[in-house]
Coordinates of C-alpha atoms and ligand atoms in Angstrom, one line a residue:
M1 CA 0.0 0.0 0.0
L2 CA 2.7 2.4 1.1
K3 CA 4.7 1.5 -2.0
S4 CA 1.8 2.3 -4.3
I5 CA 1.2 5.6 -2.6
T6 CA 4.9 6.6 -2.9
G7 CA 4.8 5.6 -6.6
A8 CA 1.7 7.6 -7.2
V9 CA 3.0 10.8 -5.6
P10 CA 5.9 11.5 -8.1
A11 CA 3.6 10.6 -11.0
L12 CA 1.0 13.1 -9.7
L13 CA 3.7 15.7 -9.2
L14 CA 4.9 15.2 -12.7
A15 CA 1.4 15.5 -14.1
L16 CA 0.8 18.7 -12.1
T17 CA 4.1 20.2 -13.3
A18 CA 3.3 19.4 -16.9
N19 CA -0.1 20.8 -16.5
A20 CA 1.2 24.0 -14.9
S21 CA 3.8 24.5 -17.7
A22 CA 1.1 23.8 -20.3
Q23 CA -1.0 26.6 -18.7
D24 CA 2.0 29.0 -18.9
Y25 CA 2.9 27.9 -22.5
P26 CA 4.9 29.4 -24.2
T27 CA 7.6 30.7 -21.8
R28 CA 10.4 30.5 -24.4
P29 CA 10.8 30.6 -28.3
V30 CA 8.9 28.1 -30.3
T31 CA 10.5 26.4 -33.3
M32 CA 8.6 26.1 -36.6
V33 CA 10.3 23.4 -38.7
I34 CA 9.9 24.1 -42.4
P35 CA 10.6 20.7 -43.9
F36 CA 12.0 22.3 -47.1
A37 CA 14.6 24.8 -48.2
A38 CA 14.1 28.5 -48.0
G39 CA 12.3 30.3 -50.8
G40 CA 9.7 27.7 -51.6
P41 CA 6.0 27.9 -50.9
T42 CA 6.1 26.3 -47.4
D43 CA 8.9 28.7 -46.3
V44 CA 7.1 31.7 -47.8
L45 CA 3.8 30.9 -46.0
G46 CA 5.5 29.9 -42.8
R47 CA 7.4 33.1 -42.5
I48 CA 4.3 35.3 -43.1
V49 CA 2.2 33.3 -40.6
G50 CA 5.1 32.7 -38.1
Q51 CA 5.8 36.4 -37.7
R52 CA 2.2 37.1 -36.7
M53 CA 2.1 34.0 -34.4
S54 CA 5.2 35.4 -32.6
E55 CA 3.2 38.6 -31.8
V56 CA 0.1 36.6 -30.7
L57 CA 2.1 34.1 -28.5
G58 CA 4.4 36.7 -27.0
Q59 CA 7.3 34.5 -27.9
Q60 CA 9.5 34.3 -31.0
V61 CA 8.5 31.7 -33.5
V62 CA 11.9 30.7 -34.9
I63 CA 11.9 29.3 -38.4
E64 CA 14.2 26.3 -39.0
N65 CA 14.5 24.9 -42.6
V66 CA 15.1 21.2 -42.5
G67 CA 14.9 20.0 -46.1
G68 CA 15.5 16.6 -47.6
A69 CA 13.6 13.5 -48.8
G70 CA 10.5 15.5 -49.9
G71 CA 10.0 16.9 -46.4
Q72 CA 10.1 13.6 -44.6
I73 CA 13.3 14.5 -42.7
G74 CA 12.0 17.7 -41.1
S75 CA 8.7 16.1 -40.4
K76 CA 10.3 13.1 -38.7
R77 CA 12.3 15.4 -36.6
V78 CA 9.1 16.9 -35.2
A79 CA 7.4 13.5 -34.8
D80 CA 10.4 12.5 -32.5
A81 CA 10.6 15.9 -30.7
A82 CA 9.5 16.4 -27.0
P83 CA 5.7 16.7 -26.9
D84 CA 5.9 20.0 -25.1
G85 CA 4.6 22.4 -27.8
Y86 CA 8.0 24.0 -28.5
T87 CA 8.7 22.3 -31.8
F88 CA 6.1 22.1 -34.6
V89 CA 6.2 21.3 -38.3
L90 CA 4.5 23.2 -41.1
G91 CA 3.3 20.1 -43.0
T92 CA 2.0 19.8 -46.6
V93 CA -0.1 17.4 -48.7
G94 CA 3.2 15.8 -49.5
T95 CA 4.6 15.3 -46.1
H96 CA 1.4 14.3 -44.4
A97 CA -0.6 12.6 -47.2
Q98 CA 1.1 11.7 -50.5
G99 CA 4.3 10.5 -48.9
Q100 CA 2.4 7.9 -46.9
T101 CA 1.6 6.1 -50.1
L102 CA 4.6 7.0 -52.3
Y103 CA 7.2 5.7 -49.9
K104 CA 7.3 1.9 -49.6
K105 CA 8.3 2.3 -46.0
P106 CA 7.3 5.8 -44.7
V107 CA 9.5 6.9 -41.9
Y108 CA 6.5 8.0 -39.8
N109 CA 2.8 7.6 -39.7
S110 CA 1.3 11.0 -40.2
V111 CA -2.0 10.0 -38.5
T112 CA -0.7 8.3 -35.3
E113 CA 2.6 10.2 -34.7
F114 CA 1.4 13.8 -34.8
T115 CA -1.1 16.0 -33.0
P116 CA -3.0 18.0 -35.7
I117 CA -3.2 21.7 -34.8
A118 CA -4.6 23.8 -37.7
L119 CA -5.0 23.8 -41.4
L120 CA -3.7 27.3 -42.5
A121 CA -4.2 27.4 -46.3
E122 CA -4.7 25.5 -49.5
V123 CA -2.6 26.5 -52.5
P124 CA -3.1 25.6 -56.2
I125 CA -0.2 24.4 -58.3
V126 CA 0.8 25.9 -61.6
L127 CA 2.9 24.4 -64.4
I128 CA 5.9 26.8 -64.9
V129 CA 8.6 26.3 -67.6
R130 CA 11.9 27.8 -68.4
K131 CA 11.3 31.0 -70.3
D132 CA 13.1 29.8 -73.5
L133 CA 11.2 26.5 -73.7
P134 CA 9.5 26.5 -77.1
A135 CA 5.9 26.2 -75.8
N136 CA 3.5 29.1 -75.0
N137 CA 0.5 27.2 -73.9
F138 CA -0.4 23.8 -72.5
N139 CA -1.1 22.1 -75.8
E140 CA 2.3 23.2 -77.2
F141 CA 3.9 22.0 -74.0
V142 CA 2.3 18.5 -74.4
A143 CA 3.4 18.3 -78.0
Y144 CA 7.0 19.4 -77.1
A145 CA 7.2 17.1 -74.1
K146 CA 6.0 14.1 -76.2
A147 CA 8.7 14.8 -78.8
N148 CA 11.5 15.7 -76.4
Q149 CA 10.8 13.7 -73.2
A150 CA 14.1 11.8 -73.4
K151 CA 16.1 15.0 -72.9
M152 CA 13.8 16.8 -70.6
Q153 CA 14.0 17.2 -66.8
F154 CA 11.5 18.4 -64.2
G155 CA 12.4 19.6 -60.7
S156 CA 10.7 19.1 -57.4
A157 CA 11.0 19.5 -53.7
G158 CA 12.0 15.8 -53.4
P159 CA 10.2 12.4 -53.6
G160 CA 6.7 12.6 -52.2
S161 CA 6.5 16.4 -52.2
A162 CA 3.5 18.2 -53.7
S163 CA 5.6 19.5 -56.6
H164 CA 6.8 15.9 -57.3
L165 CA 3.3 14.4 -57.2
G166 CA 1.9 17.3 -59.3
C167 CA 4.4 16.4 -62.1
V168 CA 4.0 12.7 -61.6
L169 CA 0.3 13.2 -62.3
L170 CA 1.1 15.5 -65.3
N171 CA 3.4 12.8 -66.8
Y172 CA 0.7 10.2 -66.2
V173 CA -2.1 12.2 -67.7
I174 CA -0.2 13.3 -70.9
G175 CA 1.6 10.0 -71.3
T176 CA 5.2 11.1 -70.9
N177 CA 8.2 9.7 -68.9
I178 CA 10.4 12.7 -68.0
T179 CA 13.4 12.6 -65.7
H180 CA 12.8 13.8 -62.1
V181 CA 15.4 16.0 -60.5
P182 CA 14.8 16.2 -56.7
Y183 CA 15.9 19.3 -54.7
R184 CA 15.6 20.1 -51.0
G185 CA 12.7 22.4 -51.8
T186 CA 11.2 24.2 -54.8
G187 CA 13.0 27.3 -53.8
P188 CA 16.4 26.0 -55.2
A189 CA 14.5 24.2 -57.9
T190 CA 13.0 27.5 -59.1
Q191 CA 16.5 29.0 -59.2
D192 CA 17.6 26.3 -61.5
L193 CA 14.5 26.7 -63.7
V194 CA 15.1 30.4 -63.9
G195 CA 18.7 29.6 -64.9
G196 CA 17.5 27.2 -67.6
R197 CA 19.1 24.1 -66.0
I198 CA 15.7 22.2 -65.7
D199 CA 12.7 22.4 -68.0
F200 CA 9.7 22.7 -65.8
L201 CA 8.2 22.6 -62.3
C202 CA 4.8 22.0 -60.8
Q203 CA 5.1 24.8 -58.3
A204 CA 2.7 26.1 -55.7
I205 CA 1.4 29.4 -56.9
T206 CA 2.5 31.3 -53.8
A207 CA 6.2 30.9 -54.7
A208 CA 5.7 30.8 -58.5
K209 CA 3.9 34.1 -58.8
P210 CA 6.8 36.5 -58.3
Q211 CA 8.8 34.6 -60.9
I212 CA 5.9 34.6 -63.3
D213 CA 5.2 38.3 -62.7
G214 CA 8.9 39.1 -63.1
G215 CA 9.0 37.3 -66.5
N216 CA 11.6 34.8 -65.3
V217 CA 9.5 31.8 -66.1
K218 CA 6.4 31.1 -68.2
A219 CA 3.2 29.8 -66.6
L220 CA 1.4 27.5 -69.0
A221 CA -1.5 26.0 -67.0
L222 CA -3.0 26.2 -63.6
L223 CA -3.6 22.6 -62.3
D224 CA -6.8 23.5 -60.6
A225 CA -10.6 23.4 -61.4
R226 CA -10.7 27.2 -61.5
R227 CA -8.4 30.1 -62.4
S228 CA -6.7 31.8 -59.5
P229 CA -7.5 35.5 -58.7
A230 CA -3.7 35.8 -58.1
L231 CA -2.9 34.8 -61.7
P232 CA -6.1 35.7 -63.6
D233 CA -4.4 35.4 -67.0
V234 CA -3.2 31.8 -66.6
P235 CA -5.8 29.3 -67.9
T236 CA -6.4 26.0 -66.3
A237 CA -5.3 22.7 -68.0
A238 CA -9.0 21.8 -68.3
E239 CA -9.7 25.0 -70.1
Q240 CA -7.0 24.0 -72.6
G241 CA -8.6 20.6 -73.1
T242 CA -6.9 18.4 -70.6
R243 CA -9.1 17.1 -67.8
G244 CA -8.1 15.1 -64.7
L245 CA -5.0 17.2 -63.9
E246 CA -5.6 18.8 -60.6
A247 CA -2.8 19.2 -58.1
Y248 CA -2.4 21.4 -55.1
T249 CA -0.7 21.7 -51.8
W250 CA -1.8 22.8 -48.4
N251 CA 0.0 23.9 -45.2
A252 CA -1.0 22.8 -41.8
I253 CA 0.6 22.8 -38.3
F254 CA 1.4 19.6 -36.5
L255 CA 2.9 18.9 -33.1
P256 CA 4.3 15.6 -32.0
K257 CA 1.9 13.1 -30.5
G258 CA 1.1 13.4 -26.8
V259 CA 1.0 17.2 -26.3
P260 CA -1.1 18.5 -23.4
A261 CA -4.6 19.7 -24.4
A262 CA -3.9 23.2 -23.1
V263 CA -0.9 23.6 -25.5
V264 CA -3.0 22.4 -28.4
T265 CA -5.7 25.0 -27.7
K266 CA -3.1 27.8 -27.3
L267 CA -1.2 27.0 -30.5
N268 CA -4.4 26.5 -32.5
A269 CA -5.7 29.9 -31.2
A270 CA -2.5 31.6 -32.2
A271 CA -2.5 30.1 -35.7
V272 CA -6.1 31.0 -36.2
Q273 CA -5.6 34.5 -35.0
A274 CA -2.6 34.9 -37.3
I275 CA -4.4 33.8 -40.5
K276 CA -7.4 35.9 -39.5
T277 CA -5.3 39.1 -39.1
P278 CA -6.4 41.2 -42.1
A279 CA -2.8 42.1 -43.1
V280 CA -1.8 38.5 -43.1
R281 CA -4.9 37.3 -44.9
D282 CA -4.5 40.0 -47.6
R283 CA -0.8 39.1 -48.1
L284 CA -1.6 35.3 -48.4
T285 CA -4.5 36.0 -50.7
A286 CA -2.4 38.2 -53.0
I287 CA 0.1 35.4 -53.5
G288 CA -2.6 32.9 -54.3
A289 CA -3.2 31.0 -51.0
Q290 CA -6.7 30.2 -50.1
V291 CA -6.8 30.9 -46.3
A292 CA -8.6 28.2 -44.3
S293 CA -12.1 29.1 -43.0
D294 CA -12.8 28.9 -39.2
D295 CA -14.4 25.5 -39.5
R296 CA -11.4 24.1 -41.4
A297 CA -8.8 25.6 -39.0
T298 CA -9.6 23.3 -36.1
P299 CA -7.5 20.4 -34.8
Q300 CA -10.5 18.0 -35.3
Y301 CA -11.0 19.0 -38.9
L302 CA -7.2 18.7 -39.7
G303 CA -7.2 15.2 -38.1
T304 CA -10.1 14.0 -40.4
F305 CA -8.7 16.0 -43.4
V306 CA -5.3 14.2 -43.3
K307 CA -6.9 10.8 -43.3
S308 CA -9.1 11.7 -46.3
E309 CA -6.2 13.3 -48.1
I310 CA -4.1 10.1 -47.7
E311 CA -7.0 8.1 -49.1
K312 CA -7.7 10.5 -51.9
W313 CA -4.1 10.4 -53.2
A314 CA -3.5 6.7 -52.7
A315 CA -5.3 5.7 -56.0
P316 CA -3.6 8.1 -58.4
I317 CA -0.2 7.4 -56.9
K318 CA -0.6 3.7 -57.2
A319 CA -2.0 4.1 -60.8
S320 CA 1.1 6.2 -61.7
G321 CA 3.3 3.2 -60.7
V322 CA 5.8 5.6 -59.0
S323 CA 7.1 4.6 -55.6
V324 CA 10.2 5.3 -53.5
D325 CA 12.2 2.8 -51.5
Ligands
MLT1 C1 6.3 20.9 -52.2 O1 6.6 20.6 -53.3 O2 5.7 20.2 -51.4 C2 6.6 22.4 -51.8 O3 6.8 23.1 -53.0 C3 7.9 22.3 -51.0 C4 8.5 23.6 -50.8 O4 8.0 24.4 -50.0 O5 9.6 23.8 -51.3

């Protein structure tokens, strides 16, 4: 009896301490892991939202870019981090849905090893090509790709990233087999596209827009059901006669599994307040992000959404025949 009481007291103390520190959270800087290199869409969105979250939380949100393996390395780091709320990942459709099917042995389970916090935004993908590629619309691109596929290369943010799967889907739909060049993020891949070292990218609009507007690359098709108000002159692939080519990414915050409920509530509230701040919302909208509505920015919604996104992408990934060991 005495033994069980003495065993119970430290456990109770630990629980009380954890609870007290969860109530005070955060008392020091919080790390946002961007699982891709700087300059890509995840980094762009993370920096805009992270700056406002710092103000709301009263603690710095420190951005750490941990690229590699299509975002699996940075995400794994967060899955394995202490479940105290001080390390979170800005996940994507690639890191938390597509990679689960694409990798033969995923390094984590995105449903059981993370605590969903908030969906922040959904972002369409646009097909951008080097500016001297001899194609000025989607049909010319398809004709050129069919004739020149053996010498062409597309870049991506690595196996299982949204940019990779977007172009896997593109190859599948138009019937080409073009060499994939993986980068640590589409930031560096875009630099190589601008430099003419690769031929095309399926890039999230938020990072593609400045390059398109600056005339550094050509945008040939939006891979979405509708045109984007951020790129009103870029027609969709469907408008140009090719259906079934819809690719996108999203950004959402995840903590490791086992975080105290009080931390979940506080981090979610900070994220929601950040994306609802008019200046933040306007900036995100201007670069083509579709900011999550209140009902989609909850931990419960994100938990269900991740499961449905894994299911949704499993069939096209399997059909494409592409997988990674
Ligand atoms: C992706 O392909 O998932 C993103 O473009 C990655 C990035 O932010 O670089």
